[in-house]
Short mmCIF file of C-alpha atoms and ligand atoms in Angstrom, two decimals:
data_model
loop_
_atom_site.label_atom_id
_atom_site.label_comp_id
_atom_site.label_asym_id
_atom_site.label_seq_id
_atom_site.Cartn_x
_atom_site.Cartn_y
_atom_site.Cartn_z
CA MET A 9 -100.81 -17.29 -17.72
CA GLY A 10 -97.50 -15.50 -17.73
CA LYS A 11 -95.43 -15.40 -14.58
CA LEU A 12 -95.52 -11.57 -14.52
CA ASP A 13 -99.28 -11.23 -15.11
CA PHE A 14 -99.70 -9.95 -11.54
CA VAL A 15 -97.87 -6.77 -12.53
CA LYS A 16 -100.51 -5.80 -15.08
CA GLU A 17 -103.35 -6.76 -12.76
CA GLU A 18 -101.94 -4.67 -9.91
CA ILE A 19 -101.47 -1.64 -12.17
CA GLU A 20 -105.05 -1.96 -13.39
CA ARG A 21 -106.28 -2.18 -9.81
CA LEU A 22 -104.33 0.94 -8.82
CA LYS A 23 -105.79 2.85 -11.76
CA LYS A 24 -109.34 1.73 -10.94
CA GLU A 25 -109.00 2.82 -7.31
CA GLY A 26 -107.49 6.20 -8.13
CA LEU A 27 -104.21 5.18 -6.54
CA TYR A 28 -102.04 5.06 -9.65
CA VAL A 29 -99.52 7.89 -9.34
CA THR A 30 -98.89 10.03 -12.39
CA ILE A 31 -95.23 10.96 -12.20
CA ARG A 32 -94.71 14.42 -13.56
CA THR A 33 -91.39 15.50 -15.05
CA LEU A 34 -89.75 18.83 -14.23
CA GLU A 35 -87.99 20.67 -17.01
CA SER A 36 -86.61 23.48 -14.85
CA PRO A 37 -84.82 23.89 -11.52
CA GLN A 38 -86.82 23.81 -8.29
CA GLY A 39 -88.40 27.15 -7.44
CA ALA A 40 -91.70 28.92 -6.86
CA TRP A 41 -92.55 28.54 -10.53
CA ILE A 42 -91.39 25.49 -12.43
CA LYS A 43 -91.86 23.98 -15.86
CA VAL A 44 -93.64 20.65 -15.63
CA ASP A 45 -94.56 18.51 -18.64
CA GLY A 46 -94.08 21.60 -20.83
CA LYS A 47 -96.18 23.94 -18.69
CA GLU A 48 -95.21 26.81 -16.35
CA VAL A 49 -96.89 26.12 -13.02
CA LEU A 50 -96.77 27.34 -9.43
CA ASN A 51 -94.93 24.72 -7.40
CA LEU A 52 -96.82 23.71 -4.27
CA CYS A 53 -95.39 20.30 -3.65
CA SER A 54 -91.68 20.25 -3.21
CA ASN A 55 -89.87 19.95 0.12
CA ASN A 56 -87.56 22.78 -0.88
CA TYR A 57 -88.78 24.79 2.13
CA LEU A 58 -86.07 27.44 2.03
CA GLY A 59 -85.23 27.59 -1.66
CA PHE A 60 -81.82 25.97 -1.16
CA ALA A 61 -82.28 23.47 -4.02
CA ASN A 62 -81.40 26.18 -6.54
CA HIS A 63 -79.64 28.68 -4.27
CA PRO A 64 -76.69 30.55 -5.88
CA VAL A 65 -74.37 30.07 -2.90
CA LEU A 66 -75.01 26.32 -2.72
CA LYS A 67 -74.47 25.97 -6.47
CA GLU A 68 -71.21 27.89 -6.35
CA ARG A 69 -69.85 25.79 -3.47
CA ALA A 70 -70.87 22.57 -5.23
CA LYS A 71 -69.06 23.62 -8.40
CA LYS A 72 -65.96 24.56 -6.44
CA ALA A 73 -66.02 21.17 -4.71
CA ILE A 74 -66.18 19.41 -8.08
CA ASP A 75 -63.19 21.39 -9.33
CA GLU A 76 -61.19 20.64 -6.21
CA LEU A 77 -62.34 17.14 -5.29
CA GLY A 78 -63.99 15.55 -8.32
CA VAL A 79 -67.45 14.11 -8.80
CA GLY A 80 -67.40 10.73 -7.05
CA PRO A 81 -66.48 9.47 -3.60
CA GLY A 82 -64.78 6.36 -5.01
CA ALA A 83 -65.60 4.11 -2.07
CA VAL A 84 -67.69 3.46 0.99
CA ARG A 85 -66.96 5.67 3.98
CA THR A 86 -65.10 2.97 5.94
CA ILE A 87 -62.63 2.12 3.18
CA ALA A 88 -61.53 5.16 1.20
CA GLY A 89 -64.69 7.24 0.80
CA THR A 90 -64.32 9.57 3.79
CA MET A 91 -62.97 12.90 2.63
CA LYS A 92 -62.12 15.85 4.82
CA ILE A 93 -65.24 17.56 3.51
CA HIS A 94 -67.47 14.79 4.95
CA ARG A 95 -65.94 15.33 8.38
CA GLU A 96 -66.35 19.08 8.01
CA LEU A 97 -70.08 18.67 7.28
CA GLU A 98 -70.51 16.36 10.27
CA GLU A 99 -68.75 18.79 12.61
CA LYS A 100 -70.76 21.76 11.34
CA LEU A 101 -74.01 19.86 11.69
CA ALA A 102 -73.12 18.88 15.27
CA LYS A 103 -72.41 22.50 16.16
CA PHE A 104 -75.61 23.67 14.44
CA LYS A 105 -77.73 21.07 16.24
CA GLY A 106 -76.05 21.53 19.61
CA ALA A 107 -75.14 17.82 19.60
CA GLU A 108 -71.86 16.11 20.48
CA ALA A 109 -71.41 14.54 17.05
CA THR A 110 -73.16 13.55 13.82
CA LEU A 111 -72.74 10.95 11.12
CA SER A 112 -73.96 11.49 7.56
CA PHE A 113 -75.51 9.02 5.14
CA GLN A 114 -76.68 8.93 1.51
CA SER A 115 -80.27 9.87 2.37
CA GLY A 116 -82.68 10.24 5.24
CA PHE A 117 -84.26 6.94 4.26
CA ASN A 118 -80.87 5.24 4.48
CA THR A 119 -80.19 6.87 7.83
CA ASN A 120 -83.17 5.10 9.38
CA LEU A 121 -82.13 1.81 7.76
CA ALA A 122 -78.65 2.40 9.15
CA VAL A 123 -79.44 3.48 12.69
CA ILE A 124 -82.37 1.35 13.87
CA PRO A 125 -80.89 -2.12 13.14
CA ALA A 126 -77.61 -1.01 14.73
CA ILE A 127 -79.35 -0.03 17.96
CA VAL A 128 -81.87 -2.88 18.38
CA GLY A 129 -82.10 -6.47 17.15
CA ARG A 130 -83.74 -9.81 17.81
CA GLY A 131 -85.09 -9.98 21.35
CA ASP A 132 -85.46 -6.20 21.64
CA VAL A 133 -88.65 -4.13 21.36
CA ILE A 134 -89.40 -1.01 19.31
CA PHE A 135 -92.26 1.31 20.24
CA SER A 136 -93.21 3.14 17.05
CA ASP A 137 -95.84 5.82 16.40
CA GLU A 138 -98.50 4.31 14.11
CA LEU A 139 -98.02 7.10 11.54
CA ASN A 140 -94.23 6.94 11.35
CA HIS A 141 -92.57 7.37 7.96
CA ALA A 142 -91.99 4.34 5.70
CA SER A 143 -88.23 4.52 6.25
CA ILE A 144 -88.68 4.15 10.02
CA ILE A 145 -91.03 1.21 9.44
CA ASP A 146 -88.53 -0.45 7.11
CA GLY A 147 -85.65 0.22 9.51
CA CYS A 148 -87.70 -1.39 12.29
CA ARG A 149 -88.49 -4.45 10.16
CA LEU A 150 -84.87 -4.82 9.13
CA SER A 151 -83.77 -4.87 12.77
CA ARG A 152 -85.80 -8.03 13.52
CA ALA A 153 -86.84 -6.51 16.86
CA GLU A 154 -90.46 -6.86 17.97
CA ILE A 155 -92.49 -3.84 16.80
CA VAL A 156 -95.19 -2.38 19.03
CA ARG A 157 -97.19 0.45 17.49
CA PHE A 158 -98.54 3.15 19.79
CA ASN A 159 -101.44 5.46 18.95
CA HIS A 160 -100.44 8.51 16.96
CA ALA A 161 -98.85 11.24 19.10
CA ASP A 162 -100.21 9.63 22.26
CA PRO A 163 -97.72 9.50 25.17
CA GLU A 164 -100.33 7.89 27.44
CA ASP A 165 -100.77 4.97 25.03
CA LEU A 166 -96.97 4.74 24.78
CA ARG A 167 -96.79 4.56 28.59
CA LYS A 168 -99.32 1.71 28.67
CA LYS A 169 -97.38 -0.27 26.09
CA LEU A 170 -94.05 0.31 27.82
CA GLU A 171 -95.68 -0.83 31.07
CA GLU A 172 -96.80 -4.07 29.38
CA TYR A 173 -93.19 -4.76 28.43
CA LYS A 174 -91.72 -3.66 31.75
CA GLU A 175 -90.27 -7.06 32.57
CA HIS A 176 -89.07 -7.71 29.03
CA PRO A 177 -85.33 -8.37 29.13
CA GLY A 178 -84.33 -6.81 25.77
CA ARG A 179 -83.44 -3.21 24.88
CA LYS A 180 -86.29 -0.81 24.22
CA LEU A 181 -86.37 1.89 21.55
CA VAL A 182 -89.05 4.57 21.24
CA VAL A 183 -89.14 6.12 17.77
CA THR A 184 -91.27 8.88 16.28
CA ASP A 185 -91.35 11.30 13.38
CA GLY A 186 -90.71 14.85 14.60
CA VAL A 187 -93.06 16.53 12.14
CA PHE A 188 -95.48 14.11 10.52
CA SER A 189 -95.02 14.58 6.81
CA MET A 190 -98.61 14.03 5.68
CA ASP A 191 -100.47 15.95 8.42
CA GLY A 192 -97.88 18.51 9.45
CA ASP A 193 -98.45 17.98 13.17
CA ILE A 194 -95.58 17.96 15.66
CA ALA A 195 -94.83 14.97 17.90
CA PRO A 196 -95.33 15.68 21.64
CA LEU A 197 -91.63 15.05 22.15
CA PRO A 198 -91.20 16.34 25.73
CA GLU A 199 -93.91 13.95 26.97
CA ILE A 200 -92.61 11.07 24.85
CA VAL A 201 -89.09 11.56 26.22
CA GLU A 202 -90.39 11.75 29.79
CA VAL A 203 -92.31 8.49 29.45
CA ALA A 204 -89.41 6.75 27.68
CA GLU A 205 -86.99 7.84 30.42
CA LYS A 206 -89.19 6.29 33.10
CA TYR A 207 -88.95 2.93 31.38
CA ASP A 208 -85.29 3.33 30.49
CA ALA A 209 -86.03 3.23 26.75
CA ILE A 210 -83.70 4.66 24.10
CA THR A 211 -85.29 7.63 22.28
CA MET A 212 -85.11 8.45 18.58
CA VAL A 213 -86.77 11.20 16.55
CA ASP A 214 -86.77 11.53 12.76
CA ASP A 215 -86.85 15.25 12.12
CA ALA A 216 -86.88 15.21 8.31
CA HIS A 217 -89.61 17.87 8.07
CA GLY A 218 -88.51 19.81 11.17
CA GLU A 219 -84.99 20.36 9.90
CA GLY A 220 -84.68 23.94 8.62
CA VAL A 221 -88.26 24.58 9.76
CA LEU A 222 -88.58 24.23 13.55
CA GLY A 223 -86.36 25.70 16.26
CA LYS A 224 -83.98 28.64 16.17
CA SER A 225 -82.98 29.25 12.55
CA GLY A 226 -84.25 25.77 11.63
CA ARG A 227 -82.26 23.76 14.18
CA GLY A 228 -85.10 21.26 14.42
CA ILE A 229 -87.50 19.74 16.90
CA VAL A 230 -85.05 19.13 19.74
CA ASP A 231 -84.15 22.82 19.70
CA HIS A 232 -87.84 23.77 19.32
CA PHE A 233 -88.64 22.01 22.61
CA GLY A 234 -85.30 22.77 24.32
CA LEU A 235 -84.57 19.05 24.69
CA HIS A 236 -80.83 19.21 23.99
CA GLY A 237 -79.07 16.11 25.34
CA LYS A 238 -82.38 14.39 26.13
CA VAL A 239 -83.03 12.60 22.83
CA ASP A 240 -80.57 9.77 22.18
CA LEU A 241 -80.79 9.73 18.38
CA GLU A 242 -81.87 12.64 16.22
CA VAL A 243 -82.18 11.76 12.55
CA GLY A 244 -82.30 14.49 9.93
CA THR A 245 -82.31 14.79 6.18
CA LEU A 246 -80.29 17.02 3.90
CA SER A 247 -82.80 16.44 1.09
CA LYS A 248 -85.65 18.67 2.21
CA ALA A 249 -85.11 22.13 3.70
CA PHE A 250 -81.35 21.76 3.18
CA GLY A 251 -82.08 21.48 -0.53
CA VAL A 252 -79.48 18.86 -1.44
CA VAL A 253 -79.51 15.11 -0.76
CA GLY A 254 -78.36 13.02 2.18
CA GLY A 255 -79.23 12.26 5.76
CA TYR A 256 -77.56 12.24 9.14
CA VAL A 257 -77.92 11.29 12.76
CA ALA A 258 -76.91 13.40 15.75
CA ALA A 259 -76.02 11.70 19.04
CA LYS A 260 -73.36 11.40 21.73
CA GLU A 261 -69.82 10.97 20.41
CA GLU A 262 -69.66 7.42 21.69
CA VAL A 263 -72.86 6.46 19.87
CA ILE A 264 -71.60 7.99 16.63
CA ASP A 265 -68.35 6.10 17.02
CA TYR A 266 -70.37 2.88 17.41
CA LEU A 267 -72.50 3.67 14.34
CA ARG A 268 -69.34 4.21 12.26
CA GLN A 269 -68.53 0.56 13.01
CA LYS A 270 -72.02 -0.90 12.74
CA ALA A 271 -74.35 1.04 10.44
CA ARG A 272 -74.62 -1.08 7.31
CA PRO A 273 -75.36 1.62 4.68
CA PHE A 274 -72.29 3.43 6.02
CA LEU A 275 -70.16 0.31 5.62
CA PHE A 276 -71.60 -1.06 2.39
CA SER A 277 -72.86 1.84 0.26
CA SER A 278 -70.66 4.60 -1.17
CA ALA A 279 -70.39 8.03 0.39
CA VAL A 280 -72.23 11.06 -0.96
CA THR A 281 -70.38 13.15 -3.52
CA PRO A 282 -68.18 16.16 -2.66
CA ALA A 283 -70.60 18.46 -4.51
CA ASP A 284 -73.53 17.32 -2.36
CA VAL A 285 -71.51 17.70 0.81
CA ALA A 286 -70.22 21.16 -0.11
CA ALA A 287 -73.73 22.37 -0.91
CA ALA A 288 -75.06 20.98 2.38
CA ILE A 289 -72.28 22.76 4.27
CA ALA A 290 -73.29 26.01 2.55
CA ALA A 291 -76.89 25.50 3.70
CA VAL A 292 -75.74 25.02 7.30
CA ASP A 293 -73.56 28.14 7.02
CA ILE A 294 -76.45 30.25 5.72
CA LEU A 295 -78.78 29.08 8.50
CA THR A 296 -76.08 29.61 11.11
CA ASP A 297 -75.71 33.22 9.92
CA SER A 298 -79.36 34.21 9.60
CA ASP A 299 -82.92 33.08 10.27
CA GLU A 300 -84.31 35.28 7.47
CA LEU A 301 -85.40 32.38 5.24
CA VAL A 302 -86.99 30.46 8.10
CA VAL A 303 -88.96 33.55 9.16
CA ARG A 304 -90.17 34.07 5.60
CA LEU A 305 -91.22 30.41 5.37
CA TRP A 306 -93.38 30.73 8.49
CA ASP A 307 -94.89 34.06 7.40
CA ASN A 308 -95.91 32.48 4.10
CA ALA A 309 -97.28 29.37 5.77
CA ASN A 310 -99.30 31.31 8.33
CA TYR A 311 -100.81 33.51 5.65
CA PHE A 312 -101.74 30.63 3.34
CA LYS A 313 -103.20 28.46 6.09
CA THR A 314 -105.32 31.26 7.55
CA GLU A 315 -106.74 32.13 4.13
CA MET A 316 -107.45 28.49 3.23
CA LYS A 317 -109.36 28.06 6.47
CA SER A 318 -111.44 31.14 5.84
CA LEU A 319 -112.30 29.80 2.37
CA GLY A 320 -113.79 26.82 4.18
CA PHE A 321 -111.18 24.14 3.45
CA ASP A 322 -110.39 21.45 6.01
CA ILE A 323 -106.62 21.66 6.49
CA GLY A 324 -106.44 19.10 9.23
CA ILE A 325 -104.24 19.43 12.28
CA SER A 326 -101.10 20.94 10.76
CA GLN A 327 -98.81 22.98 13.04
CA THR A 328 -96.16 23.56 10.35
CA PRO A 329 -95.87 24.79 6.73
CA ILE A 330 -97.16 21.40 5.52
CA THR A 331 -100.77 22.09 4.56
CA PRO A 332 -102.96 19.06 3.85
CA VAL A 333 -106.16 19.89 2.03
CA MET A 334 -108.37 17.03 3.19
CA LEU A 335 -110.60 15.60 0.45
CA GLY A 336 -111.52 12.09 1.58
CA GLU A 337 -111.65 9.69 -1.34
CA ALA A 338 -108.64 9.24 -3.62
CA PRO A 339 -110.44 9.83 -6.97
CA LEU A 340 -111.66 13.26 -5.75
CA ALA A 341 -108.14 14.20 -4.69
CA GLN A 342 -106.80 13.13 -8.09
CA GLU A 343 -109.49 15.10 -9.93
CA PHE A 344 -108.79 18.17 -7.77
CA SER A 345 -105.09 17.93 -8.51
CA LYS A 346 -105.68 17.54 -12.25
CA ARG A 347 -107.94 20.60 -12.37
CA LEU A 348 -105.45 22.64 -10.38
CA PHE A 349 -102.76 21.68 -12.86
CA LYS A 350 -104.92 22.98 -15.72
CA GLU A 351 -105.21 26.23 -13.78
CA GLY A 352 -101.43 26.46 -13.43
CA ILE A 353 -100.94 24.94 -9.99
CA PHE A 354 -98.74 21.93 -9.31
CA ALA A 355 -100.05 20.20 -6.17
CA GLN A 356 -100.05 16.42 -6.13
CA ALA A 357 -102.82 14.26 -4.70
CA ILE A 358 -101.76 11.82 -2.01
CA GLY A 359 -103.66 8.61 -1.29
CA TYR A 360 -103.25 5.16 0.20
CA PRO A 361 -100.74 3.74 1.18
CA THR A 362 -98.99 7.04 1.90
CA VAL A 363 -102.03 8.12 3.94
CA PRO A 364 -104.83 5.91 5.36
CA LYS A 365 -107.77 4.92 3.11
CA GLY A 366 -110.51 7.57 3.02
CA LYS A 367 -108.02 10.29 4.00
CA ALA A 368 -106.81 11.27 0.56
CA ARG A 369 -105.68 14.84 0.23
CA ILE A 370 -103.73 17.40 -1.67
CA ARG A 371 -100.67 18.27 0.30
CA VAL A 372 -99.57 21.85 -0.18
CA MET A 373 -95.95 22.60 0.65
CA ILE A 374 -95.28 26.24 1.37
CA SER A 375 -91.79 27.61 0.78
CA ALA A 376 -89.80 30.73 1.55
CA VAL A 377 -89.41 31.26 -2.20
CA HIS A 378 -93.12 31.91 -2.68
CA GLU A 379 -94.12 35.55 -2.94
CA LYS A 380 -97.38 36.90 -1.59
CA LYS A 381 -98.77 37.20 -5.12
CA ASP A 382 -97.97 33.52 -5.71
CA LEU A 383 -99.91 32.54 -2.60
CA ASP A 384 -102.82 34.73 -3.67
CA PHE A 385 -102.81 33.07 -7.08
CA ALA A 386 -102.92 29.66 -5.37
CA LEU A 387 -105.78 30.72 -3.08
CA GLU A 388 -107.80 31.99 -6.03
CA LYS A 389 -107.39 28.69 -7.89
CA PHE A 390 -108.14 26.56 -4.84
CA GLU A 391 -111.33 28.55 -4.33
CA LYS A 392 -112.36 28.10 -7.98
CA VAL A 393 -111.70 24.34 -8.13
CA GLY A 394 -113.04 23.81 -4.61
CA LYS A 395 -116.37 25.37 -5.62
CA GLU A 396 -116.53 23.52 -8.96
CA LEU A 397 -116.06 20.20 -7.21
CA GLY A 398 -118.40 21.04 -4.33
CA VAL A 399 -115.66 20.80 -1.71
CA ILE A 400 -116.43 24.29 -0.37
CA GLY A 401 -119.65 26.29 -0.53
C1 PLP B 503 -88.67 12.39 3.57
C2 PLP B 503 -88.45 11.64 4.82
C3 PLP B 503 -87.39 10.75 4.92
C4 PLP B 503 -86.48 10.44 3.77
O1 PLP B 503 -85.52 11.41 3.57
P1 PLP B 503 -84.66 11.39 2.23
O2 PLP B 503 -83.48 12.19 2.57
O3 PLP B 503 -85.50 11.95 1.15
O4 PLP B 503 -84.33 9.95 1.97
C5 PLP B 503 -87.19 10.12 6.13
N1 PLP B 503 -88.01 10.35 7.18
C6 PLP B 503 -89.05 11.19 7.10
C7 PLP B 503 -89.90 11.42 8.31
C8 PLP B 503 -89.31 11.87 5.92
O5 PLP B 503 -90.34 12.71 5.84
#
């Protein structure tokens, strides 16, 4: 028996259960069509909602930032890593979101690890939607607060649980995804905020998939529901619709000031590079100027989803461009994905633990860079494979 034998055993188990993820390698920039493992395929699984990942304006600004400011930040933000360009991004994001202030981090994942443990700790209680993203779950665990899960998107269940803890002396935090990344449904934020307010709980939403998608010109879920000033902490990512990499939190100036002192990834991990920041600023500028890309994204999504439904596919409860094609067992989802790839479609299967057991799916991500003929190509292939595998009649 070797001390690392468990590694091999676990990998074998994953393979047997259809849960071993084949990691494909891209040989081209992000776009509607990409080269993957030597093959040109239609890209239906990136989070590049608006095409910013390879946008000429973002690339130009990133290059300019490298020429003017170099490639590395050189330090953590609190020592010597805060450049003027970081502050510029944070101010622009605040204006865009209609928030008092923002603070940026290295990723959305890091933002949750940064914010949650700074806001609650031992003796406090977190009320967390049962389907929240892994980074929220990890942020909650890291905080050492008690974690109470409420039923998915269920403000009444949240109310019951808050009631149970009414006399609890610690701070209370209610946290939810804005758009749930695997199902594409939108959190009932107005109701959640109303309940949380009654029990004097702090509110936090992680809008990673609502950023650039929901609200006026992609201003996100708070804008979508007109809840400006009502959500205490609004986390966003710069790695999805914004096309670059990074994360941020929007809140009152005082809260941001506090996070600058307390958020550990801000204090102990280096800042993002000038090129990333410059590109993110360009994305904010483009969205501030025009909603053209966001409108195109929704037109594409509405078209694709309507057609998939009429083909007979179960696309779940999505209210956004995220389109889960529900298949049930993980091996079927993997087989479906493999056949699609042979037909020239890149759409990854997603299984446990990313989604619950028995709810494996192919998650289709629609983008503004898709053309109608691309979507028609995808529909044709989904129909073909769906019939071959007996998923549709
Ligand atoms: C993708 C995602 C993140 C992570 O964002 P990154 O910037 O990629 O680290 C965080 N929260 C949610 C809800 C997400 O969907």
